[in-house]
Structures are given as structure tokens and as C-alpha cells.
XYZ file of C-alpha atoms in Angstrom:
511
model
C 63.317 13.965 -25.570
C 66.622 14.264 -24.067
C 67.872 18.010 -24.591
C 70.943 17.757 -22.512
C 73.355 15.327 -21.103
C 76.098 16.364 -18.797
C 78.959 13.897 -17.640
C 82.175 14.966 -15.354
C 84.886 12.468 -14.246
C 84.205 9.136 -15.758
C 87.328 6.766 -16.951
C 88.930 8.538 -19.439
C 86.416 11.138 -19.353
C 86.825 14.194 -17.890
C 84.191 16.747 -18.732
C 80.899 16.340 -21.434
C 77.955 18.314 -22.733
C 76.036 17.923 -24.942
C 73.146 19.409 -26.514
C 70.936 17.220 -28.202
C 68.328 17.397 -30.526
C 65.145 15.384 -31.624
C 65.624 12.045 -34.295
C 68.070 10.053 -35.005
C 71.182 10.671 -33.050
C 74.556 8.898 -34.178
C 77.666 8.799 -32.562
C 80.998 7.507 -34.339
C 84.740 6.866 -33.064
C 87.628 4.643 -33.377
C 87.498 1.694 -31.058
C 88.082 1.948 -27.141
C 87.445 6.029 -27.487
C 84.955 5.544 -25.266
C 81.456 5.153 -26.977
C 79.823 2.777 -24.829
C 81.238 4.130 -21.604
C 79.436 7.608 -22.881
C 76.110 5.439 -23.704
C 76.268 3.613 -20.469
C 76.670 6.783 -18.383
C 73.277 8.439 -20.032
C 71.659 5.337 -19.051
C 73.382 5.746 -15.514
C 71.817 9.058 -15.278
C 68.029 7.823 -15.285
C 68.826 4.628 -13.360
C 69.041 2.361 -15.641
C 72.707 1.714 -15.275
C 75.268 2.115 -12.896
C 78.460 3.450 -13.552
C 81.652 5.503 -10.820
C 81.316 8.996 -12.573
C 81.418 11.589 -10.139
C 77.954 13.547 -12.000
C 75.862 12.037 -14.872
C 73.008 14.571 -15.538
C 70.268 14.474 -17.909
C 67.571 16.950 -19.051
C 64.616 16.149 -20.777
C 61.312 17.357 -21.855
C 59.153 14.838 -20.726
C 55.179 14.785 -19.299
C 56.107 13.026 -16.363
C 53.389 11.480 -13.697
C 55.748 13.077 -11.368
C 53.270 13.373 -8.788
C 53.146 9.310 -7.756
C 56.987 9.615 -6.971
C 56.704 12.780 -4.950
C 58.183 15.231 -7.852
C 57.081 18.551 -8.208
C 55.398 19.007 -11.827
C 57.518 20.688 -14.553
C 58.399 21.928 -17.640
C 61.868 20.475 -17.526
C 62.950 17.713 -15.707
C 66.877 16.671 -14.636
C 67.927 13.348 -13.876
C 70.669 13.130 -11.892
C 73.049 10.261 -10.228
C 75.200 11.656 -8.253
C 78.424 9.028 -7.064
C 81.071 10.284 -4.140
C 81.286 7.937 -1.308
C 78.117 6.378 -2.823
C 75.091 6.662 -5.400
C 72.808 9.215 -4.961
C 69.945 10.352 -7.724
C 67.706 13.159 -7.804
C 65.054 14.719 -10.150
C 64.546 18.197 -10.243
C 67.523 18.493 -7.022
C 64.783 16.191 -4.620
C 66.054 13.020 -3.864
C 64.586 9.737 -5.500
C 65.400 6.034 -4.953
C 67.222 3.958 -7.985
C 64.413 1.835 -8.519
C 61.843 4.713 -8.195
C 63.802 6.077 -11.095
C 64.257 3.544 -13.030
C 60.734 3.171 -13.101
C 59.974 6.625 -14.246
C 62.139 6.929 -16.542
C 61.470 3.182 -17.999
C 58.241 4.936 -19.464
C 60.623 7.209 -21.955
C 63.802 5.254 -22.324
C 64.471 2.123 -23.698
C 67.235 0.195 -24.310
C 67.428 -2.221 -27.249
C 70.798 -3.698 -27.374
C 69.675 -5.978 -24.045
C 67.685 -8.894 -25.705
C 64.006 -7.787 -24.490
C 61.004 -9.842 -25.249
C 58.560 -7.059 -24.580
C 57.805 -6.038 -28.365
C 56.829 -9.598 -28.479
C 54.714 -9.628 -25.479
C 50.872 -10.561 -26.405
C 49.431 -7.047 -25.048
C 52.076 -4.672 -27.507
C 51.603 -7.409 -30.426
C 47.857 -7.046 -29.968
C 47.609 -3.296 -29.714
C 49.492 -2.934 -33.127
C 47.200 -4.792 -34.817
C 44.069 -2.908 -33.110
C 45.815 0.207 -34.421
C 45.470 -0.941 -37.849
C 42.110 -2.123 -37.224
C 40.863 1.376 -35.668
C 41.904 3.146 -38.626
C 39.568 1.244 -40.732
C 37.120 0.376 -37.595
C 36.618 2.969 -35.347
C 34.334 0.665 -33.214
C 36.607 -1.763 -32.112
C 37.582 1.055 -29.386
C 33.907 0.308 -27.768
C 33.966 -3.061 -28.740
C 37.154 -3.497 -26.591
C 36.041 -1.102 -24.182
C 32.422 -3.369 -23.872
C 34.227 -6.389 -23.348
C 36.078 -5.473 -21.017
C 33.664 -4.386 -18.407
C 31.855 -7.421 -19.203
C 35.121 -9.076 -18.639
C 35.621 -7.479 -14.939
C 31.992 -7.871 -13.982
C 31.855 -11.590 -15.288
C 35.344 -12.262 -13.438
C 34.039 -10.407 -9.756
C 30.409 -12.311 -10.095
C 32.087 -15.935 -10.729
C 34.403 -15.262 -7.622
C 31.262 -14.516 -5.532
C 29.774 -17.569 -7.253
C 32.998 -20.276 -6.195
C 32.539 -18.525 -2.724
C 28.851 -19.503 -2.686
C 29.816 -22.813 -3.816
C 32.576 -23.546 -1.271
C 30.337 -22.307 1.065
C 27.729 -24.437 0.400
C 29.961 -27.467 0.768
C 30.063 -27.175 4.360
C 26.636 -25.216 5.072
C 25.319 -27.772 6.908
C 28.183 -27.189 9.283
C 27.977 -24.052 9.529
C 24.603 -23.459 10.065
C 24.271 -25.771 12.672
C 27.395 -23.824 13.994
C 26.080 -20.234 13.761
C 22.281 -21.764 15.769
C 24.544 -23.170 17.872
C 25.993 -19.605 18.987
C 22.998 -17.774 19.011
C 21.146 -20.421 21.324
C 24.087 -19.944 23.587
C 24.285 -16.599 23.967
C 19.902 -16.234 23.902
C 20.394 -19.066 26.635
C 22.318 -16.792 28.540
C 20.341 -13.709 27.885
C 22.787 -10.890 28.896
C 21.590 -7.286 29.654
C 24.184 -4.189 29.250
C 25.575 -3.452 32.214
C 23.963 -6.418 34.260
C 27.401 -7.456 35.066
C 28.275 -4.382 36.812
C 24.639 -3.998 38.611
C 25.584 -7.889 39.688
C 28.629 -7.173 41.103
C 27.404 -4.176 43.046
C 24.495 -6.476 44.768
C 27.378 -9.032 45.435
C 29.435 -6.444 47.295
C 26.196 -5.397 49.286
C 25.370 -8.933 50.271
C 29.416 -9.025 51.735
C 28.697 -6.888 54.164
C 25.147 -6.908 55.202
C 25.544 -8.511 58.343
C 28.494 -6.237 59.485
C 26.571 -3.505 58.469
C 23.159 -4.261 60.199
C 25.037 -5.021 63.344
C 27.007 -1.255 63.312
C 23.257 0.064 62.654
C 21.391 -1.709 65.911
C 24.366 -0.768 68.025
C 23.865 3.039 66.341
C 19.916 2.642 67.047
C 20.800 2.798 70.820
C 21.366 6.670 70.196
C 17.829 7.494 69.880
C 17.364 5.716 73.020
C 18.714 8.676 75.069
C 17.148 11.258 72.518
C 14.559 12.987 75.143
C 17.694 12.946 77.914
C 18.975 15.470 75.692
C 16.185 16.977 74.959
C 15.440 17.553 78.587
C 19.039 18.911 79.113
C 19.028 21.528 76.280
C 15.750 23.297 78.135
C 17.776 22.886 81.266
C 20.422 24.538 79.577
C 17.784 27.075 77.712
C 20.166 25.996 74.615
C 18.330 26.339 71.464
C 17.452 22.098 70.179
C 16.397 22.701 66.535
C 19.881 21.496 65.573
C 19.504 18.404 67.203
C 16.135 17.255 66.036
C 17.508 18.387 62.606
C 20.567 16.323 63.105
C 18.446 13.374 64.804
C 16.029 13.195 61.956
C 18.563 13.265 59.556
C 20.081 9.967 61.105
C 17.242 8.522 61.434
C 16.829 8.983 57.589
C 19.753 7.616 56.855
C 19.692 4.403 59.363
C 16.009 4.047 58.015
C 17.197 3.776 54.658
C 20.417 1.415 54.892
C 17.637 -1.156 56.743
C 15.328 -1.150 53.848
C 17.619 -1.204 51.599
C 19.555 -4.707 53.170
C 15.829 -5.495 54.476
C 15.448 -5.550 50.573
C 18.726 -8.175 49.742
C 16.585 -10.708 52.108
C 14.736 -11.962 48.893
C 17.916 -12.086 47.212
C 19.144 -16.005 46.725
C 23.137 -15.261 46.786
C 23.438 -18.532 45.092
C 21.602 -17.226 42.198
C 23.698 -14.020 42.013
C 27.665 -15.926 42.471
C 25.703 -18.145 39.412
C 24.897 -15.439 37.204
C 28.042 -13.573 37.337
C 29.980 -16.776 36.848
C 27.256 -16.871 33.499
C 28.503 -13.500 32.867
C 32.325 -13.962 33.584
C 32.167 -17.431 31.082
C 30.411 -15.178 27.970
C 32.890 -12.325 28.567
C 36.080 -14.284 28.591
C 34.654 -15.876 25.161
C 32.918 -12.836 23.545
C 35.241 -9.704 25.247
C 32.417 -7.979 26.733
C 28.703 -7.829 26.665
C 28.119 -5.478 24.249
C 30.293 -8.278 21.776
C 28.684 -10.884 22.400
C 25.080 -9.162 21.825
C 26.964 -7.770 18.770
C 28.041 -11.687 17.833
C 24.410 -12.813 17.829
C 23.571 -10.167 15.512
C 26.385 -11.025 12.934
C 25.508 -14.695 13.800
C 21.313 -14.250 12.994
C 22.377 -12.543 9.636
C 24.713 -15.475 8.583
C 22.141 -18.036 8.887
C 20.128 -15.722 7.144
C 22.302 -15.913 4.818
C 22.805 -19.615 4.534
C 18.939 -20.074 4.449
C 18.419 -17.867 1.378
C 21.985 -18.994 -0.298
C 19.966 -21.175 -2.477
C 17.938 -18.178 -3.724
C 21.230 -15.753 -3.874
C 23.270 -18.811 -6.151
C 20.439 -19.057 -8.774
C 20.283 -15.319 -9.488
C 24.092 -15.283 -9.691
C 23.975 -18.018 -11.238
C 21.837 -16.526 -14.307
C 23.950 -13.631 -13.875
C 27.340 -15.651 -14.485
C 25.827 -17.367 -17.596
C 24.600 -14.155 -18.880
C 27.957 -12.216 -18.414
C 29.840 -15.055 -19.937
C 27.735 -15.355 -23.482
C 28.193 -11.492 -23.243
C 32.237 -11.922 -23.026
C 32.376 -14.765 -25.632
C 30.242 -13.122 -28.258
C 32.418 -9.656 -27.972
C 35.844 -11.827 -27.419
C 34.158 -13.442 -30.993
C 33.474 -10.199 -32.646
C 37.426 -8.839 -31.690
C 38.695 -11.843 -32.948
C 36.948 -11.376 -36.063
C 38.059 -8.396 -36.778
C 41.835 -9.082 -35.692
C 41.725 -12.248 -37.936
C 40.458 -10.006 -40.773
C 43.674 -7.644 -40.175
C 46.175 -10.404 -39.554
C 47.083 -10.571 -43.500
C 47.760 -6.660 -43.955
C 49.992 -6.920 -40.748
C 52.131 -10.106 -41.367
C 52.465 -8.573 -44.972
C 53.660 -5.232 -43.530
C 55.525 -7.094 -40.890
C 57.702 -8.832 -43.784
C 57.804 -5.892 -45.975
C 59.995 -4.191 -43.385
C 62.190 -7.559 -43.007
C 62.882 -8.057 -46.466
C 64.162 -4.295 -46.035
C 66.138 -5.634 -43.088
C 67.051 -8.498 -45.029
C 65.673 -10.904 -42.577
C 63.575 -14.537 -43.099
C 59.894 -13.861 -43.523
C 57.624 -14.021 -39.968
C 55.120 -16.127 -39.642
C 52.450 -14.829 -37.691
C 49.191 -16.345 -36.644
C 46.458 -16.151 -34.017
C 45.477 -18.782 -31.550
C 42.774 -18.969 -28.980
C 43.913 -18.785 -25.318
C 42.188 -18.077 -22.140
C 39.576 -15.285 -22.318
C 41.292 -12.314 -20.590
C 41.907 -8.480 -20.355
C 42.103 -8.542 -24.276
C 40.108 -11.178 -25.374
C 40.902 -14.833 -26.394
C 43.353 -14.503 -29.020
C 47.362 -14.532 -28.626
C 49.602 -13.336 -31.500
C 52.125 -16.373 -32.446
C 55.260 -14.591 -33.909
C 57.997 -16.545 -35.538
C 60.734 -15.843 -38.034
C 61.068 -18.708 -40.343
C 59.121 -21.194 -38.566
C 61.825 -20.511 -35.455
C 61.078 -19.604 -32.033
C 62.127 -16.163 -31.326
C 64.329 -17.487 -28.408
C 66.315 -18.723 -30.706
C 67.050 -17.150 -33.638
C 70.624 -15.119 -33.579
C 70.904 -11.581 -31.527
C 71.264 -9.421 -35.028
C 67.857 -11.093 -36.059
C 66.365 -10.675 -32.682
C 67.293 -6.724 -32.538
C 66.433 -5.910 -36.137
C 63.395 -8.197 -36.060
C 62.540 -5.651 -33.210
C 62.932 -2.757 -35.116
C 60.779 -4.215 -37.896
C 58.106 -4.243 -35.044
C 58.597 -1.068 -34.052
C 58.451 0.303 -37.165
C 54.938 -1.049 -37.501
C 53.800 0.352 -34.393
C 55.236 3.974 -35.010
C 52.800 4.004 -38.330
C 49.995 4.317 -35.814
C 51.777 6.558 -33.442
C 50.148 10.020 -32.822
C 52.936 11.294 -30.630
C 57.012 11.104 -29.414
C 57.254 7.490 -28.315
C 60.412 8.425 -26.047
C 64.248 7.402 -26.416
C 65.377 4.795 -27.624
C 69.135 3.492 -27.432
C 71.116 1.276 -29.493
C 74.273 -0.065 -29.441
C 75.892 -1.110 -32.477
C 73.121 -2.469 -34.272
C 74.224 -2.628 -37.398
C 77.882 -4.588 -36.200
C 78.464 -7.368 -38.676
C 76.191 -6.230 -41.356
C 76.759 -6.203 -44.910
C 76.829 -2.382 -46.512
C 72.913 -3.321 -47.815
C 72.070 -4.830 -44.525
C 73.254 -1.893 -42.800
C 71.608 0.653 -44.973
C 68.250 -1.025 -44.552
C 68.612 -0.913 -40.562
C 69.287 3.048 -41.195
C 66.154 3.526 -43.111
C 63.965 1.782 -40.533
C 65.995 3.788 -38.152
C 65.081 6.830 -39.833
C 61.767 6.122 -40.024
C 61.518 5.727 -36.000
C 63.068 8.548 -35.474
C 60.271 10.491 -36.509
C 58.594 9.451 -33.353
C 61.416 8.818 -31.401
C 64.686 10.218 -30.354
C 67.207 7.337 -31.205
C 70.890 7.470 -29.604
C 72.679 4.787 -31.804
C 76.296 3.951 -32.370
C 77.497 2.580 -35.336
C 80.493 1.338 -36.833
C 78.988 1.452 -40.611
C 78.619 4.715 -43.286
C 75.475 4.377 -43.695
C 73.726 4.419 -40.607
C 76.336 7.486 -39.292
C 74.799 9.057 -42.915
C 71.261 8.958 -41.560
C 72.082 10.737 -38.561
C 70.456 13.850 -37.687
C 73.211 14.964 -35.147
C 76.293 13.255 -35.366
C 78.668 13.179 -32.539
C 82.594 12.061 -32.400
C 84.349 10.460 -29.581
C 87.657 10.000 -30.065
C 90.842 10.541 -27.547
C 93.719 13.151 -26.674
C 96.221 10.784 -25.239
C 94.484 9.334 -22.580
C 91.108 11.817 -22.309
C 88.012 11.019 -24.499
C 86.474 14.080 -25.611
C 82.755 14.188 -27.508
C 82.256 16.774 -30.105
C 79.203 17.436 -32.623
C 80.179 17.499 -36.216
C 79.346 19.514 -39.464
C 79.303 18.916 -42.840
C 82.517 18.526 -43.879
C 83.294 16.928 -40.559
C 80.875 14.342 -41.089
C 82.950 14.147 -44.651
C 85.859 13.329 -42.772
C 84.649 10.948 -39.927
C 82.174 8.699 -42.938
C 85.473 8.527 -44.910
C 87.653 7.240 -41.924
C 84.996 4.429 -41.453
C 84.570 3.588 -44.804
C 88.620 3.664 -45.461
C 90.445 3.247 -41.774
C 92.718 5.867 -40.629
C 94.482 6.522 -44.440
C 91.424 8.472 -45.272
C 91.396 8.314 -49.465
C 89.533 10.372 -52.177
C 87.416 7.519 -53.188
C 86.073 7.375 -49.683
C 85.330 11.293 -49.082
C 83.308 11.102 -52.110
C 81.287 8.399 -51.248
C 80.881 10.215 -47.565
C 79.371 12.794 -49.481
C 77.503 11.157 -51.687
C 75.870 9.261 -48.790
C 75.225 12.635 -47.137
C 73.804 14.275 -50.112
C 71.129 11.850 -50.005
C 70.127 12.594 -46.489
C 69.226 16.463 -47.890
């Protein structure tokens, strides 16, 4: 519920709090004192309307999923919206977008004097009537909760199924096309790293002629190897270093000649071909180690196409199995819905004729099997469409619906707001929208305004807005205020006996 509300510096509003309590909350006043500029700025405080007040600020007592928007968990949340050079909103003092809380809040708060089809959406029409069912039924919760696994799983396997299908269109193709890959790259043969080892030889090859000619003109040196020999015992130098140093070259000059001796067998035609090979399946593939990789992927497909014959039978069976599964439990829900539909349209027009509204005629067709079954809820009020019947029938055919649903309800449904429901009424009319009214409200906190005695009677809290000169002020009222306030609806402004006592009469049956 909404425990607080604080607005500062809005039109002719200067300063409000108020401290609110649960049920059915009314609030009165003479005309232009401001009651839907106070209703609009509550809604402006959780996002769902905007409005130039310099602070709208609302705290409520709500089990928020706070965490998915970023909100530290609490006890007590505030919603805030916050307008200087522009709109800013916060819950809890950490900043939130408009839409993020909108969406929170749209949870908790509704707002019924906008002409909403969502009471008459399929999935809230439905889950009414399996309400009423469960309390007779209590298997229609694993009934529902049967189907619609089956549902899912028959849903994901018939997708695989069409893809099998589609793919089996054009397997011909793509077989061929995947055989076709792996022959080239097999053709090809790559090793990892070959390129590299290729390129290497290549570079070898480049300069084997330059380098065998520096090594014959270096081979000259051991030519003169005993002259300085021969000169080092002249010399009675020690000549260990220089055979070391000799052998040494000639290790190393020994080497280089086998290895290029080796590159003689090597057809350089055959390597420039290879890497060329090489160069082709890496400009295609990326690198060796992809295209290897691509073969692999390639094999598996036309694996895959060779055995889809196999994999389409078994899901297949599968499909057909899953769908008798989903018919018979869409047939078994149905059953059971069809055996409730009486009890609820009778209910349903029960709490018209209290509304004084046309009988509903309500019956079940078959639709596409989906989330909930096959059946869709066909509401209309006396044989009209709901899009067209008049916005008094619309709203109070609403709270008829409502009213069903709370029967069911095991805890606070939220807030809901109203504006001037009951406008244009006749005094019976009007009472019966009260007594719906105050049947919500014991799972709802309701902010209505009202322009009629009895609804304002119902009220569990009953606010006042009315004006000093050109400030609205908001004030809760007591008994005998209440007195006062009924009687200036009921009479106008020349407030007479008659009407006190039939403000308190209409009190005195709200004790």
C-alpha cells in the first residue's frame, strides 16, 4: 500500500501530506479545488504521469523485485520525481529511469479511469475462472502445469522438425556442397606448420648459389693451414687455438655444404607450387589450422545429412507423441473450464445487476493451442463488443471483473485509482459501484474521487480538497466532518438539515 504521499509546489498547491491508510480511500471537494491535479501528481510520483511540481514523493510498503532495476532491497520503499530544470526520479534516493519506474511500479498501481482492455485480456479472464475451478479442483494446477511442459517441449521439437524439413529440401545441394569442400581441402592435404617449413626451404634455395660461392672462396683458408702451423713452432707460440679454431670452421663450412648439398634433390618448382597451394587455402580458410578445422565441421554435416532420414523419423514420432499429449490435456482443461463457465457468467452478472449494468454474455471458443490451452474467453455485455459499449459501462463492467477475481485473492492486489467513477450515476447506481468498491478494497487500497454521497460514505479515509483563495489545501476528515462535507454534496453549498441527516444516516451504515 501507499502509506505516504508528499507533494510541494504544484499549481495551486503549495505543500501536502498525507498519511494514508489501507481500503477504500475517498477524496471529496467542490469543483476546480484541485482533485485531479492531487490524483495526477501521485501517479506522477511512480511514473506513471507527468506533471511540473517541484517534489511528488510516495512511500509504500511494497515486496518489490528491486533487485532487476538495481534497487537495494527494503522494508520501505520511496518513489520520487523530482522536477527543477528537468525530471528526475529516484527510489530509495538512487536514481531510476521513467520507464524503469513505470514498470515497477505498474506491478502495484493501476489506473482505471484510462479505458484498459487488460481485465479483458484472455490470460486474466482465464486465470479467474481457474481460480474458481482450483477451489473445487485442486488438480487443474498439475493439469496446467503438465500441459504446459508438454506445450514447450512439443513447440522446441516441431521447430527442430521444420528445420529438418527445410533442410531436407535442398540436401541434395548441400551434400554435394559439403563433399565438395572436404575433397578440396583432402586434395590439398595441408600439414600444420608446412607453410612456414616451405617458406624457410624457399629462402634457402634464394641464396644457395651465393652462399656456396662465399664457402669455396672461404675453403682457400685451409689451403695455407700448415704455413701457419709451421710459423707458430717458428714462433714457439702455443697452436692449440688454431687447430681449435680451424676445426671449428671446418665444422661449420662442412655443415652449410651438406646442408645446400641436401636442397639439390629439391625441385623448386614443386616448392613455389605448394606454397601457392598453401597461400590459395589460407586466403579462403584464414589459416591452416581453419581449414583442417572446416573439414571437420564439414565431415560431421554430411554426417548429418546421411542419417537426417533416421534423425526426422524419431522426431517425427516424437512430434506426434507430444502433440496427442497437448491435445488430450488442452481437452481435459477445457473440460473443466466449460464445466465452470455457468457459475462464473452467473457470478459475473450477479455483480452487474448490482452495478445496474446489461447482463454479459460469456462463452468459450477454441483458438490456437497455446501457453494456456485452446480455449479463449468471449466477453460481451448485451451481445455488444466491449469496444463499444459507453465508458461508465466499460469502467464498472471492470469492476464487476475485478470483483470476481478478488474472491480468489489470497493477498493485497496493490492500488488501484479511480477517477470519478460514479459521475453521472443515479443515487442506486452509485451506491452499487460503492459496494463493489468496498468489497475490493479488502484486497486493495483504492484512491477514488467521487462527486456522489454514497461512495464518499463507503470511504475508509476521507480526504477534502478545497481552496483558501487561490491555494488548495488537502485535509483528512472526522465524523462530523464527513457530516458536513456528505451534506454539501448531497445539498450544494446551503448545507440543510434534511441533508446532514441523511449524511449520517449513510455513515451509520458504514459502522
Amino acid at each position: 500500500m501507499i502509506e505516504r504521499f508528499y507533494l510541494k509546489d504544484y499549481l495551486s498547491f503549495k505543500e501536502v501530506e498525507l498519511d494514508l491508510k489501507c481500503g477504500l480511500v475517498v477524496f471529496t471537494g467542490p469543483s476546480g479545488s484541485g482533485k485531479s491535479i492531487l490524483m495526477s501528481s501521485i501517479l506522477s510520483s511512480f511514473g506513471t504521469a507527468s506533471c511540473d511540481a517541484s517534489l511528488c514523493e510516495s512511500t509504500v510498503s511494497w515486496e518489490l523485485d528491486a533487485d532487476k532495476h538495481g534497487i537495494q532491497n527494503d522494508d520501505i520503499y520511496i518513489f520520487k520525481h523530482i522536477k527543477k530544470e528537468k525530471s528526475r526520479y529516484f527510489i530509495n534516493n538512487q536514481s531510476i529511469s521513467k520507464k524503469a519506474m513505470e514498470n515497477l511500479s505498474s506491478n502495484y498501481l493501476r489506473h482505471l479511469s484510462l479505458r484498459d482492455f487488460s481485465d479483458f485480456e484472455n490470460e486474466n479472464l482465464l486465470s479467474i475462472l481457474d481460480s474458481r475451478i482450483k477451489k473445487q479442483t485442486h488438480g487443474i494446477d498439475a493439469l496446467k502445469s503438465d500441459y504446459k511442459e508438454a506445450f514447450l517441449e512439443h513447440k522446441r521439437v516441431k521447430k527442430e522438425l521444420l528445420i529438418i524439413e527445410e533442410e531436407q529440401k535442398k540436401i541434395s545441394e548441400l551434400k554435394e556442397f559439403a563433399a565438395f569442400e572436404i575433397k578440396k581441402i583432402e586434395a590439398i592435404n595441408p600439414k600444420i606448420s608446412e607453410d612456414e617449413e616451405l617458406l624457410g626451404i624457399k629462402k634457402e634455395l634464394s641464396k644457395k648459389e651465393k652462399v656456396l660461392d662465399a664457402i669455396a672462396k672461404a675453403n682457400t683458408v685451409f689451403e695455407h693451414e700448415s704455413s701457419v702451423f709451421n710459423a707458430l713452432d717458428a714462433l714457439n707460440a702455443e697452436s692449440s687455438f688454431f687447430s681449435d679454431a680451424m676445426n671449428e670452421l671446418r665444422a661449420v663450412m662442412e655443415s652449410a655444404q651438406e646442408k645446400f648439398n641436401a636442397l639439390d634433390e629439391v625441385d623448386i618448382e614443386e616448392v613455389l607450387n605448394r606454397i601457392e597451394e598453401l597461400s590459395d587455402l589460407k586466403r579462403r580458410y584464414g589459416s591452416i589450422e581453419d581449414a583442417l578445422r572446416y573439414k571437420e565441421q564439414k565431415i560431421l554435416e554430411l554426417q548429418k545429412y546421411e542419417n537426417i532420414e533416421i534423425t526426422k523419423g524419431d522426431l517425427a514420432a516424437r512430434e506426434a507423441g507430444l502433440e496427442a499429449k497437448v491435445k488430450d490435456l488442452a481437452k481435459k482443461i477445457s473440460t473443466l473450464r466449460l464445466d465452470e463457465l455457468k457459475s462464473f457468467k452467473d457470478d459475473l452478472n450477479r455483480y452487474l445487476k448490482e452495478l445496474y449494468l446489461r447482463d454479459a454474455q460469456v462463452e468459450i471458443k477454441d483458438t490456437e493451442y497455446g501457453f494456456f490451452g485452446k480455449d479463449e474467453i468471449v466477453l460481451k455485455l448485451n451481445a455488444t463488443d466491449l469496444q463499444k459499449v459507453s465508458t461508465g459501462e466499460f469502467n464498472r463492467l471492470r469492476l464487476a471483473v475485478l470483483a470476481l477475481k478478488s474472491e480468489f485473492m489470497h493477498k493485497n492486489g496493490g492500488v488501484l485509482m479511480l477517477d470519478e467513477i460514479d459521475a453521472n450515476l443515479s443515487g442506486e447506481e452509485s451506491m452499487s459501484v460503492a459496494r463493489v468498491l468496498k468489497e475490493l478494497s479488502r484486497h486493495f487500497q483504492i484512491f477514488v474521487i467521487s462527486h456522489q454521497p454514497q461512495l464518499t460514505s463507503m470511504g475508509d479515509q476521507h480526504f477534502l480538497v478545497h481552496k483558501k483563495g487561490d491555494e488548495s489545501h488537502v485535509v483528512e476528515l472526522g465524523f462530523d466532518e464527513r457530516v458536513d462535507e456528505i451534506a454539501r454534496i448531497i445539498s450544494g453549498e446551503s448545507i440543510t438539515q434534511e441533508a446532514k441527516k441523511f449524511a449520517k444516516e449513510l455513515l451509520s451504515l458504514q459502522k
